[in-house]
Coordinates of C-alpha atoms in Angstrom, one line a residue:
M1 CA 0.0 0.0 0.0
R2 CA 1.5 3.3 -1.2
I3 CA 0.6 6.3 1.1
A4 CA 0.9 10.0 0.9
I5 CA 0.3 12.5 3.7
N6 CA -1.2 15.9 2.9
G7 CA -0.7 18.3 5.8
M8 CA 2.2 17.9 8.2
G9 CA 0.8 19.3 11.5
R10 CA 0.7 17.3 14.7
I11 CA -1.1 14.3 13.3
G12 CA 0.7 14.3 10.0
R13 CA 4.1 14.4 11.6
L14 CA 3.3 11.7 14.1
L15 CA 1.9 9.5 11.2
F16 CA 5.2 10.1 9.4
R17 CA 7.2 8.9 12.4
R18 CA 5.0 5.8 12.7
L19 CA 4.7 4.9 9.0
V20 CA 8.0 5.6 7.5
N21 CA 9.5 2.2 8.5
H22 CA 6.2 0.3 8.8
P23 CA 6.6 -3.2 7.3
D24 CA 3.3 -3.3 5.5
I25 CA 2.9 0.3 4.4
D26 CA 5.0 2.3 1.9
L27 CA 5.1 6.0 2.8
V28 CA 5.9 7.6 -0.6
A29 CA 5.3 11.4 -0.2
V30 CA 4.3 14.2 2.1
N31 CA 3.0 17.7 1.3
D32 CA 2.9 20.9 3.4
I33 CA 3.3 24.6 2.7
M34 CA 6.1 24.9 5.3
E35 CA 9.7 25.0 4.2
P36 CA 11.1 21.5 3.8
A37 CA 14.0 22.3 6.1
N38 CA 11.6 23.3 8.8
L39 CA 9.6 20.1 8.3
E40 CA 12.7 18.0 8.6
Y41 CA 13.5 19.8 11.9
L42 CA 10.0 19.3 13.3
L43 CA 10.0 15.6 12.3
R44 CA 13.4 15.1 14.0
Y45 CA 12.6 17.0 17.2
D46 CA 9.2 16.8 19.0
S47 CA 8.4 18.5 22.3
V48 CA 5.9 15.8 23.3
Y49 CA 7.4 12.5 21.9
G50 CA 11.1 13.4 21.9
T51 CA 13.8 13.1 19.3
F52 CA 13.1 10.7 16.3
P53 CA 15.5 7.8 16.9
P54 CA 16.7 7.1 13.3
S55 CA 19.0 9.6 11.6
M56 CA 17.3 11.9 9.0
A57 CA 18.5 14.0 6.2
L58 CA 16.8 16.3 3.6
E59 CA 18.4 16.0 0.2
N60 CA 16.9 17.3 -3.1
N61 CA 13.4 17.5 -1.6
Q62 CA 13.6 13.9 -0.3
L63 CA 13.5 13.0 3.4
K64 CA 15.9 10.1 3.9
T65 CA 15.7 8.0 7.1
G66 CA 16.1 4.4 8.0
G67 CA 16.9 3.4 4.4
K68 CA 13.7 5.1 3.2
S69 CA 13.3 8.1 0.9
V70 CA 10.1 10.1 1.0
S71 CA 9.3 12.9 -1.5
V72 CA 8.5 16.3 -0.1
F73 CA 6.1 18.6 -1.9
Q74 CA 5.3 22.2 -1.0
Q75 CA 2.0 22.8 -2.8
S76 CA -0.9 24.8 -1.5
D77 CA -3.1 23.5 -4.3
P78 CA -3.6 19.8 -4.1
T79 CA -4.6 19.6 -7.8
A80 CA -0.8 20.1 -8.5
L81 CA 0.2 16.9 -6.6
P82 CA 1.3 13.9 -8.7
W83 CA -0.6 11.2 -6.9
K84 CA -1.3 9.3 -10.2
D85 CA 2.4 9.3 -11.2
L86 CA 3.4 8.1 -7.7
G87 CA 0.8 5.3 -7.7
I88 CA -0.8 6.5 -4.4
D89 CA -3.3 4.1 -3.0
V90 CA -4.4 6.3 0.0
V91 CA -3.9 10.0 0.8
L92 CA -4.0 10.8 4.5
E93 CA -5.7 14.2 4.4
C94 CA -4.3 15.8 7.6
S95 CA -4.3 19.5 6.6
G96 CA -7.8 20.2 8.1
M97 CA -8.7 22.2 5.0
F98 CA -10.3 19.5 2.8
T99 CA -12.9 17.9 5.0
N100 CA -15.9 17.7 2.7
K101 CA -16.5 15.4 -0.3
A102 CA -15.6 18.0 -2.9
G103 CA -12.4 19.1 -1.1
A104 CA -11.1 15.6 -0.3
G105 CA -12.2 14.5 -3.7
I106 CA -9.5 16.6 -5.3
H107 CA -7.0 13.9 -4.2
L108 CA -9.1 11.3 -6.1
Q109 CA -9.1 13.6 -9.2
G110 CA -5.3 13.7 -8.9
G111 CA -5.0 10.0 -9.1
A112 CA -5.2 8.7 -5.5
K113 CA -7.5 5.7 -5.1
K114 CA -8.8 6.6 -1.7
V115 CA -8.7 9.3 1.0
L116 CA -8.6 8.9 4.8
L117 CA -9.3 12.1 6.7
S118 CA -7.7 12.8 10.1
T119 CA -10.9 14.5 11.4
T120 CA -14.7 14.0 11.6
G121 CA -15.4 15.6 8.2
S122 CA -18.6 16.9 6.8
A123 CA -22.0 15.2 6.6
D124 CA -21.4 14.0 3.0
I125 CA -18.5 11.7 4.1
P126 CA -19.1 8.4 5.8
L127 CA -18.2 8.5 9.5
M128 CA -16.8 5.2 10.7
I129 CA -15.2 4.4 14.0
Y130 CA -12.7 1.6 14.1
G131 CA -13.8 -1.1 16.6
Y132 CA -17.4 -0.1 16.2
N133 CA -18.6 -0.1 12.6
Q134 CA -15.5 -0.7 10.4
H135 CA -17.3 -3.6 8.8
A136 CA -19.5 -1.2 6.9
L137 CA -16.5 -0.1 4.8
T138 CA -16.5 -1.5 1.3
A139 CA -13.9 -1.4 -1.4
E140 CA -16.1 1.1 -3.2
T141 CA -15.9 3.7 -0.5
P142 CA -13.5 6.4 -1.8
I143 CA -13.4 8.8 1.1
L144 CA -13.6 7.9 4.8
S145 CA -13.8 9.9 8.1
P146 CA -12.5 7.9 11.1
G147 CA -13.9 10.6 13.5
G148 CA -11.8 12.5 15.9
C149 CA -9.9 11.5 19.1
M150 CA -12.9 12.4 21.3
T151 CA -15.4 10.5 19.1
N152 CA -13.1 7.4 19.1
C153 CA -13.0 7.6 22.9
S154 CA -16.7 8.1 23.4
T155 CA -18.2 5.7 20.9
H156 CA -17.0 2.5 22.5
I157 CA -18.1 3.7 26.0
L158 CA -21.6 4.5 24.8
Y159 CA -22.0 1.3 22.8
I160 CA -21.0 -0.9 25.8
L161 CA -23.2 1.0 28.3
N162 CA -26.2 0.8 25.9
A163 CA -26.4 -2.8 26.9
I164 CA -27.6 -1.5 30.3
G165 CA -29.6 1.4 28.8
I166 CA -28.7 5.1 28.7
E167 CA -31.3 7.8 29.5
S168 CA -28.9 10.7 29.0
V169 CA -25.2 11.5 29.0
Q170 CA -23.1 14.6 29.7
L171 CA -19.5 14.6 28.5
N172 CA -16.7 16.9 29.6
I173 CA -13.5 16.2 27.7
L174 CA -10.5 17.6 29.7
H175 CA -8.1 18.0 26.7
S176 CA -4.6 19.4 26.2
Y177 CA -4.4 22.7 24.4
T178 CA -4.3 22.6 20.6
S179 CA -3.0 24.6 17.6
R180 CA -6.5 26.1 17.3
Q181 CA -5.9 28.0 20.5
E182 CA -3.6 31.0 21.1
L183 CA -0.3 31.3 23.0
V184 CA -1.2 34.8 24.1
D185 CA -4.6 36.6 24.2
A186 CA -5.9 37.3 20.7
P187 CA -9.1 37.8 18.8
H188 CA -11.2 34.7 18.0
K189 CA -14.8 34.1 17.0
Q190 CA -15.1 31.9 20.0
F191 CA -13.9 34.4 22.6
R192 CA -12.5 31.8 25.1
R193 CA -10.4 30.1 22.4
G194 CA -8.6 33.4 22.0
R195 CA -7.3 33.4 25.5
A196 CA -3.7 32.2 26.4
A197 CA -3.9 28.4 26.3
A198 CA -1.1 27.8 28.8
E199 CA -2.5 30.2 31.4
S200 CA -6.1 29.1 31.9
I201 CA -8.6 26.3 32.1
I202 CA -10.6 27.1 29.0
P203 CA -14.1 25.6 28.1
V204 CA -14.5 25.4 24.3
E205 CA -17.4 24.5 22.0
I206 CA -17.1 21.1 20.2
D207 CA -19.2 19.2 17.7
L208 CA -18.9 15.8 19.5
Q209 CA -22.7 15.7 20.2
T210 CA -23.4 15.8 16.4
S211 CA -21.0 13.0 15.7
L212 CA -22.3 10.8 18.4
E213 CA -25.9 11.3 17.4
K214 CA -25.0 10.4 13.9
L215 CA -23.5 7.1 15.2
F216 CA -26.3 6.5 17.7
P217 CA -29.5 8.0 16.2
M218 CA -31.5 6.4 19.0
M219 CA -29.7 8.8 21.4
A220 CA -30.8 12.0 19.7
E221 CA -31.3 14.8 22.2
K222 CA -29.9 12.7 24.9
I223 CA -26.2 13.8 24.6
A224 CA -24.5 17.0 25.6
A225 CA -20.7 17.6 25.4
V226 CA -18.1 20.3 26.1
S227 CA -14.3 20.2 26.0
T228 CA -12.3 21.9 28.7
R229 CA -8.8 22.7 27.5
V230 CA -6.2 22.5 30.3
P231 CA -2.5 23.8 30.3
V232 CA -0.8 20.5 29.2
A233 CA 0.7 19.7 25.8
N234 CA -0.7 16.2 25.5
G235 CA -3.2 13.8 26.9
A236 CA -6.9 14.0 27.7
M237 CA -9.4 12.8 30.4
A238 CA -13.0 12.1 29.4
D239 CA -15.6 12.6 32.2
F240 CA -18.8 10.8 31.5
T241 CA -21.9 11.5 33.6
L242 CA -24.7 9.1 32.7
Q243 CA -28.2 8.5 33.8
L244 CA -28.9 4.8 33.2
K245 CA -32.2 3.0 32.8
N246 CA -31.3 0.4 35.4
K247 CA -29.4 0.4 38.7
V248 CA -25.9 -0.9 38.6
T249 CA -23.0 -1.1 41.0
K250 CA -19.4 0.1 40.6
E251 CA -18.2 -3.5 40.6
E252 CA -20.6 -4.4 37.7
I253 CA -19.5 -1.4 35.6
N254 CA -15.8 -2.1 36.1
K255 CA -16.3 -5.8 35.3
L256 CA -18.1 -4.9 32.1
F257 CA -15.2 -2.8 30.9
R258 CA -12.5 -5.1 32.2
T259 CA -14.1 -8.0 30.3
A260 CA -14.4 -5.9 27.1
A261 CA -10.8 -4.8 27.3
L262 CA -9.6 -8.5 27.4
N263 CA -11.9 -9.7 24.6
E264 CA -13.7 -8.0 21.7
Y265 CA -12.2 -4.5 22.4
K266 CA -8.7 -5.7 23.0
G267 CA -6.3 -3.1 21.4
I268 CA -9.0 -0.5 21.3
L269 CA -10.1 -0.1 24.9
E270 CA -7.9 -0.6 28.0
Y271 CA -9.0 -1.0 31.6
T272 CA -6.8 0.0 34.5
E273 CA -6.9 0.4 38.3
D274 CA -3.5 2.1 38.5
P275 CA -3.5 5.7 39.9
L276 CA -2.8 7.4 36.6
V277 CA -2.2 11.0 35.7
S278 CA -2.4 12.4 32.2
L279 CA 1.4 12.1 31.6
D280 CA 1.2 8.3 32.1
I281 CA -0.9 7.8 29.0
K282 CA 1.5 9.5 26.6
G283 CA 2.2 7.1 23.8
N284 CA -0.7 4.8 24.7
T285 CA -2.1 3.2 21.5
H286 CA -5.7 2.6 22.8
S287 CA -8.6 4.9 21.9
V288 CA -9.8 4.9 25.5
I289 CA -8.4 3.8 28.9
V290 CA -11.1 3.2 31.5
D291 CA -9.9 4.2 35.0
G292 CA -11.7 1.8 37.4
T293 CA -10.5 3.6 40.5
L294 CA -12.6 6.6 39.6
T295 CA -15.9 4.8 38.8
T296 CA -18.7 6.0 41.0
V297 CA -22.5 5.1 41.1
V298 CA -25.3 7.0 42.9
G299 CA -28.6 5.4 42.2
N300 CA -29.0 5.3 38.4
H301 CA -26.3 7.9 38.0
L302 CA -22.9 6.7 36.8
K303 CA -19.7 8.8 36.7
L304 CA -17.1 7.1 34.5
I305 CA -13.6 8.5 34.0
T306 CA -11.4 7.6 31.0
W307 CA -8.0 8.6 29.6
F308 CA -6.6 8.8 26.1
D309 CA -3.6 10.2 24.2
N310 CA -5.3 12.5 21.8
E311 CA -2.5 12.1 19.3
Y312 CA -0.9 8.7 19.7
G313 CA -4.2 6.8 20.3
Y314 CA -5.8 8.5 17.4
T315 CA -3.0 7.8 14.9
S316 CA -3.1 4.2 16.1
R317 CA -6.7 3.9 14.8
M318 CA -5.7 5.6 11.5
I319 CA -3.0 3.0 11.0
D320 CA -5.6 0.3 11.8
W321 CA -7.8 1.8 9.1
L322 CA -5.0 1.6 6.6
L323 CA -4.3 -2.0 7.4
Y324 CA -8.0 -2.8 7.2
M325 CA -8.4 -1.0 3.8
R326 CA -5.4 -2.9 2.5
Q327 CA -7.3 -6.2 2.9
L328 CA -10.4 -5.0 0.9

């Protein structure tokens, strides 16, 4: 499978690191408007995940590392990218700019066979969560949205708890700050997003409710969600407050997730009773880590706390999608 990455932000660069020497995937090319020398520097040195272990060099618009050579393009217009000439099977669309069918479809017009977004995408693109409904993917699906990191965390929790019955759910995703926030106070259409990200706990609006209602139409008007950005560079904690249809105990809930983690959700969901903090989940490949020590039940009300690495866990599912698509 021959892969290209369009957009070398946080997700694009982490995918590069993880795919460049992958035994079953051939990373052929990357594209970003930044200077190639700056890209090489940011791939080599990362403030969250550390220095990239293999040596790397930029020569004649080729990134050379670990015996691999990856072409580097600097095109703002994706129609100018030579996907057909390079025989690209899948473009990982990580720029955040081409998230609807028409925009992502430009890669198909350029000769790529398929496009995998790194975000939820618009309503005209199929939303599929690996570990939940990946079996709905067919070889004829040209563009796919794997959801976002918060959707991948939440979907599995809601699906499992639906076996008990959910009356309503409130989600608060305590999330590290992102590139869509500001380092110092600045204008923003969402006023709070414009405040200095490393100085405050900042509630921000998110579209998680819309995504979850699309995946669980029976839960329409039963879900509310907010993200609270906190002054850390990586890691997230999802706080679920649910009103269930039936009474349960803390022990029953923890057993439910412990069993799921060891069986059908192995590799997707993890269960722990270790006293974790956010730094401990850096580099964790799971979409969600249920913290059994923080489960509480009052009557029909359940409080469930989970963790996830918003970058490493998410790119793990994108890689799962590539390997799944490779089999179709």
